[in-house]
XYZ file of C-alpha atoms in Angstrom:
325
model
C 6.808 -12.755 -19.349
C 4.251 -14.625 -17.046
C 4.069 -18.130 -17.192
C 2.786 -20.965 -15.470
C 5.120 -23.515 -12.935
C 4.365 -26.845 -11.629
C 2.502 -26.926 -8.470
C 4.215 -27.206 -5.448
C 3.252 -25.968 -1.980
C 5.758 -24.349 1.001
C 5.688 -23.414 4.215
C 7.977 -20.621 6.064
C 7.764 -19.432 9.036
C 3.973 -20.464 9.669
C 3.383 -18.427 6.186
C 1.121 -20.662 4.298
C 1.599 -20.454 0.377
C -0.260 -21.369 -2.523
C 0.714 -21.985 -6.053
C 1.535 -18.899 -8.184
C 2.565 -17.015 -11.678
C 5.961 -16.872 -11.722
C 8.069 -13.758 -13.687
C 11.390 -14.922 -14.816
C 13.714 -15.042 -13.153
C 12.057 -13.851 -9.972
C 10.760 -15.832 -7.496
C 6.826 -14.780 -5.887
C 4.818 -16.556 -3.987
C 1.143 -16.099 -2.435
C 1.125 -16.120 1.322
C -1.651 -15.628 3.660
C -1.050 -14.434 7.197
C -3.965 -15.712 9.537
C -6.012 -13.053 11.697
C -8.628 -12.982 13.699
C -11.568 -12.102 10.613
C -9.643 -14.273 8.758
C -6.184 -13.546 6.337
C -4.118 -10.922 5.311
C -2.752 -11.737 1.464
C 0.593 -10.923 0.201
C 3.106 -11.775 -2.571
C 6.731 -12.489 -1.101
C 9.186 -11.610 -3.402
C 13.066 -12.671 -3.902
C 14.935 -14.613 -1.190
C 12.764 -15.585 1.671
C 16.232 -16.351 3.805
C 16.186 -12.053 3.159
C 16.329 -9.830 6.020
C 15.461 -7.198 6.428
C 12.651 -7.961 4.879
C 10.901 -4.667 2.722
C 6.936 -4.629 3.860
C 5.519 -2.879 0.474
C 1.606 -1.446 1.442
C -1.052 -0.015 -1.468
C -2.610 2.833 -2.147
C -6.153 3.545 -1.614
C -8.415 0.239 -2.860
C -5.660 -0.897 -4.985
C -3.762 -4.414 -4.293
C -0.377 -5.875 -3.999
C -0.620 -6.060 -7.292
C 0.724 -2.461 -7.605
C 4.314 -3.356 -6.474
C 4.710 -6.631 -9.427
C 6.336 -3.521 -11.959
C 9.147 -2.544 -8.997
C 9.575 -5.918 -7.742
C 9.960 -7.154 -11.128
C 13.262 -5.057 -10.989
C 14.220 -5.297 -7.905
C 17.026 -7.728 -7.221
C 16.013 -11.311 -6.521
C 18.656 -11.229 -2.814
C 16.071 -8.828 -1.588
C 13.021 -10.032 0.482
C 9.876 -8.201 -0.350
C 6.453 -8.709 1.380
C 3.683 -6.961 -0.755
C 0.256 -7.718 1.052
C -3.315 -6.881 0.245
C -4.612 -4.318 2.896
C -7.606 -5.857 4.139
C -11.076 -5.210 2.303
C -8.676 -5.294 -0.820
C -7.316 -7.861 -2.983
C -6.931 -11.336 -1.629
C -7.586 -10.276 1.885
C -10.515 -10.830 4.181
C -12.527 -8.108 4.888
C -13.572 -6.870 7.951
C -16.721 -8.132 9.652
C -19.471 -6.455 9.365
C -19.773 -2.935 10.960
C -15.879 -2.989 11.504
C -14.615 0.410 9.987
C -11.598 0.798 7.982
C -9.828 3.821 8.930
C -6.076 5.296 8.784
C -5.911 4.779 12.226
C -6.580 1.122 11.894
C -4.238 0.294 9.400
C -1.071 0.707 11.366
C -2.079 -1.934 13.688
C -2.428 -4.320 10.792
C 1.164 -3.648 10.219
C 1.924 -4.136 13.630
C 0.545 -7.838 13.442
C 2.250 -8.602 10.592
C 5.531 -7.943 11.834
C 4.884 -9.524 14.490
C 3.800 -12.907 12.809
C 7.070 -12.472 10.578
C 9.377 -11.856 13.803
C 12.112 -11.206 11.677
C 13.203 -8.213 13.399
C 13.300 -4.514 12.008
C 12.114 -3.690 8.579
C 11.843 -1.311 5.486
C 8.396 0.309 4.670
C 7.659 1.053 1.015
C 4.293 2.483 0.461
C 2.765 3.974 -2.291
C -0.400 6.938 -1.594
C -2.311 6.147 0.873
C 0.170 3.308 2.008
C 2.845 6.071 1.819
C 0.481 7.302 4.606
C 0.112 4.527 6.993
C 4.226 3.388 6.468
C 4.984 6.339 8.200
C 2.906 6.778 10.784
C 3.910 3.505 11.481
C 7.377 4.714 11.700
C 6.250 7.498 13.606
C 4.527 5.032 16.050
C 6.975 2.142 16.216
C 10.491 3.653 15.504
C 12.167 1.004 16.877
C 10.821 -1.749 14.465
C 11.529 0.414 11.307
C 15.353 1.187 9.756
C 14.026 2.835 6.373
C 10.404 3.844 4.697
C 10.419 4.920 1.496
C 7.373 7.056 0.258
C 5.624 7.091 -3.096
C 3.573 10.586 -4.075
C 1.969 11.292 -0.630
C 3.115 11.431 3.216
C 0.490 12.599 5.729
C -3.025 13.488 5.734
C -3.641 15.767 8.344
C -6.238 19.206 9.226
C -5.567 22.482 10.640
C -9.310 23.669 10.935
C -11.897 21.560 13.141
C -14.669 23.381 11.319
C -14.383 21.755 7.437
C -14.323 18.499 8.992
C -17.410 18.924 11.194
C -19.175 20.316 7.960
C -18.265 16.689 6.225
C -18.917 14.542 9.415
C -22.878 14.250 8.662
C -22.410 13.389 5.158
C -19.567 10.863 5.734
C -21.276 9.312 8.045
C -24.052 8.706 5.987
C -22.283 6.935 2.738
C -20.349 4.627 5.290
C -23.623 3.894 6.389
C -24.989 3.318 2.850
C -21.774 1.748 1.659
C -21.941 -1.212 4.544
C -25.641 -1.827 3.379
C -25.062 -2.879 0.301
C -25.578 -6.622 -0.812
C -22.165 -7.828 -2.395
C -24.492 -10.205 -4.148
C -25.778 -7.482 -6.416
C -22.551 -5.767 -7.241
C -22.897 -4.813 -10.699
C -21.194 -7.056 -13.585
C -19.082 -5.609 -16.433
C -17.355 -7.285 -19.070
C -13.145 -7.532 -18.896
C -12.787 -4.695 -20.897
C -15.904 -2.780 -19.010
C -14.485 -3.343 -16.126
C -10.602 -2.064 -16.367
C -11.947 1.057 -18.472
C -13.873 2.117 -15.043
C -11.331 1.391 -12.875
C -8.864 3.773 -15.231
C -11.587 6.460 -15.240
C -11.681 6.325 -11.633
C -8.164 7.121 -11.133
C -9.027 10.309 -13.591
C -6.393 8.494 -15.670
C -3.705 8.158 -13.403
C -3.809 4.319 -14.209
C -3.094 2.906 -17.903
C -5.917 -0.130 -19.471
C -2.353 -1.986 -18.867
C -1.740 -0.829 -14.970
C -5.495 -1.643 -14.382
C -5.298 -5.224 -15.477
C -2.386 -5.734 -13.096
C -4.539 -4.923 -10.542
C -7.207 -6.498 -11.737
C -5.444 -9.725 -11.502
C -6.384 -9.348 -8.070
C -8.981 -6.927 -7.423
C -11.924 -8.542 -9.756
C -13.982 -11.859 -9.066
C -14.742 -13.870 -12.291
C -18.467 -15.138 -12.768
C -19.823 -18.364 -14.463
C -20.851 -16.101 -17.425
C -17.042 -14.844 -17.920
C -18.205 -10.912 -16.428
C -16.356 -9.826 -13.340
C -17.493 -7.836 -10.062
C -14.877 -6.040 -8.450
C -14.119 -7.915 -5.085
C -13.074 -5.041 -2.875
C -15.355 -4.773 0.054
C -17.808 -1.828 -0.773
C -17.033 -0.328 3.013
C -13.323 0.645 1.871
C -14.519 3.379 -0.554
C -16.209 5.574 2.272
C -14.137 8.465 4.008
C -11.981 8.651 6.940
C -13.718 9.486 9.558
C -10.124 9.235 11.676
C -8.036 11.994 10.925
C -5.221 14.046 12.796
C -4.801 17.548 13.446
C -1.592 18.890 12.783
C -0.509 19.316 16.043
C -1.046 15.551 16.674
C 1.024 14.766 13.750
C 3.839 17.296 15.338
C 3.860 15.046 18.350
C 4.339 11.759 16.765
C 7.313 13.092 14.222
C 9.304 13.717 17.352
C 10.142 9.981 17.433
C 10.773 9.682 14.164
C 13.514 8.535 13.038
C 13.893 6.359 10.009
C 16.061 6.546 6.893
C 13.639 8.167 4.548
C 13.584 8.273 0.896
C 10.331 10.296 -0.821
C 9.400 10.220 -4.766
C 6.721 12.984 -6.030
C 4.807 12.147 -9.376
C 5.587 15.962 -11.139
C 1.561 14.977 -12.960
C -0.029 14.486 -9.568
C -1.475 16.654 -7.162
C -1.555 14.327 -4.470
C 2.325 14.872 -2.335
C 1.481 18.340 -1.778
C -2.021 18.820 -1.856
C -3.497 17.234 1.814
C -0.909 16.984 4.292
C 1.999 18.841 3.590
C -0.262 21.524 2.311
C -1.647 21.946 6.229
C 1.799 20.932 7.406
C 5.045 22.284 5.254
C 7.468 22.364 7.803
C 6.619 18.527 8.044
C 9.745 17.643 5.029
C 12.139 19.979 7.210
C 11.665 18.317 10.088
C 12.250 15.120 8.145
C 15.449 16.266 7.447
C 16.922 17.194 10.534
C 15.722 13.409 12.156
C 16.613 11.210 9.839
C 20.183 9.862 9.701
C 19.662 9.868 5.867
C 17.467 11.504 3.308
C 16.283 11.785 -0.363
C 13.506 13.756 -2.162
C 12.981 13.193 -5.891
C 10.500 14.649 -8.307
C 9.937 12.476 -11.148
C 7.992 12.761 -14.312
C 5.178 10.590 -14.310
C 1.264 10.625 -12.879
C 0.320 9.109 -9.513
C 0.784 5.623 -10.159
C 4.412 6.402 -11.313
C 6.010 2.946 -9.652
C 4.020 1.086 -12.249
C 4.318 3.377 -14.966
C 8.116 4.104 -14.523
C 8.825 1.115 -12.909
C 12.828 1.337 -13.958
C 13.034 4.536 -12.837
C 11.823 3.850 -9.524
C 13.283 0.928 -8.963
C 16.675 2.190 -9.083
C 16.288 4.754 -6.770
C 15.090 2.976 -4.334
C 17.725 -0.175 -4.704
C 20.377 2.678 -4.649
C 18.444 4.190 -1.363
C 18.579 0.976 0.142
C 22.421 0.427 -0.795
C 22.772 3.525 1.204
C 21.307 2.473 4.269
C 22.640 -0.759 4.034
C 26.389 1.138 4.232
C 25.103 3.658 7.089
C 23.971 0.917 9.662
């Protein structure tokens, strides 16, 4: 049950952190990490004496708030640092004409770790997090001892000429999408508001997931509507993709403990990356010192809807990493 705590303000390791809603018994607080454009947002979960500590990273134009159902669960002795990407959630957005791309978001991995200097790390990612976690373990294999993938692993393309067919056209909404005036973002009502967001996910997403991340993804006006606060440039396409071949190259130094969930409901683990790349899971195999696959009932955003589920598996993943290194 959420409820409120008396105010009280801490600082660790340069983190600054505001007042928050606590669940019982865990502990969570807000932190901001300071960058260049401005913050990055997080929640840091459980013991912040923790290490390693678990970096948890979003899907696509969700929040942090996606992880509060697993974190929840997991024990309170483990650190966890869920953050808002940036353009989402709490976080600054870019500045103006700044892309976001996949290519981009590893980096802002890179300076978080590198603010925490705690040493190595886990990765948890969910979707398009999933994504960026592990090319971030591709990229930095030294800084990473396990990543643990929720319902999606790579995006990557095998022909050259679909994605010149798209370029003109993607080009063109990112164009559109940076023009518009945040100040006329349309208003809905509560209820208005976490009905779209659920439609947008084609369902994936329950009324009750949505207002979790609403908690963090909508601005409330005077006149009690909301806007959604995301910036408007995040929604555009990736104009930064990799080929398979360039996705063959960076596996090679690989070399994580790996743990990946499928949602059985969603078409997303198979349907981009591994679809170009199958061989990508075998390869997986043979690298890493240890391994898991699971398919699990459930749609896309199965760590909030089967939060138990998930939860144990990867506490009992992390147990067996713990007793490998």
């Amino acid at each position: 049950m959420l409820r409120s705590i008396s105010t009280r303000c801490l600082r660790f390791r340069g983190l600054h952190t505001t007042n928050a809603l606590r669940i019982d018994p865990k502990t969570v607080e807000e932190v901001r990490i300071p960058v260049p454009w401005g913050h990055i947002a997080g929640k840091w979960w459980g013991s912040r004496e923790g290490t390693p500590v678990i970096l948890a990273i979003h899907g696509w134009q969700d929040n942090a708030g996606s992880w509060d159902p697993v974190c929840e669960r997991i024990p309170d002795e483990y650190s966890v640092l869920a953050v808002d990407l940036p353009g989402n959630g709490l976080s600054s957005h870019f500045p103006p004409f700044v892309s976001y791309t996949f290519l981009e978001t590893p980096a802002i991995l890179k300076r978080i770790v590198n603010y925490l200097n705690r040493g190595k790390i886990h990765l948890l990612g969910h979707s398009g997090g999933s994504a960026v976690c592990f090319m971030y373990a591709c990229t930095f294999p030294e800084d990473v001892i396990s990543y643990c993938g929720i319902d999606y692993l790579v995006y990557c393309y095998q022909k050259e000429s679909a994605r010149v067919t798209a370029l003109s056209k993607n080009l063109d909404t990112a164009i559109n999408l940076a023009l518009r005036d945040p100040r006329k973002a349309k208003r809905y009502s509560w209820e208005e508001a976490r009905d779209k967001w659920v439609a947008a996910t084609k369902g994936s997403l329950t009324p009750l997931t949505a207002e979790i991340l609403m908690q963090r993804g909508v601005s409330k006006l005077p006149d009690g509507r909301v806007v959604f606060s995301r910036d408007n440039r995040v929604k555009s396409a990736d104009l930064n993709q990799l080929k398979v071949d360039q996705v063959t190259d960076m596996v090679r130094n690989y070399e994580a403990s790996t743990c990946l969930l499928r949602a059985k409901d969603s078409m997303y683990f198979y349907s981009r990356g591994i679809k170009n790349f199958p061989g990508i899971l075998d390869i997986l195999k043979n690298q890493c010192r240890h391994y898991e696959y699971h398919d699990l009932e459930g749609n896309h955003h199965i760590h909030m809807d089967k939060a138990d589920e998930v939860s144990e598996i990867y506490v009992s993943f992390l147990n067996q990493v713990k007793r490998l290194n």
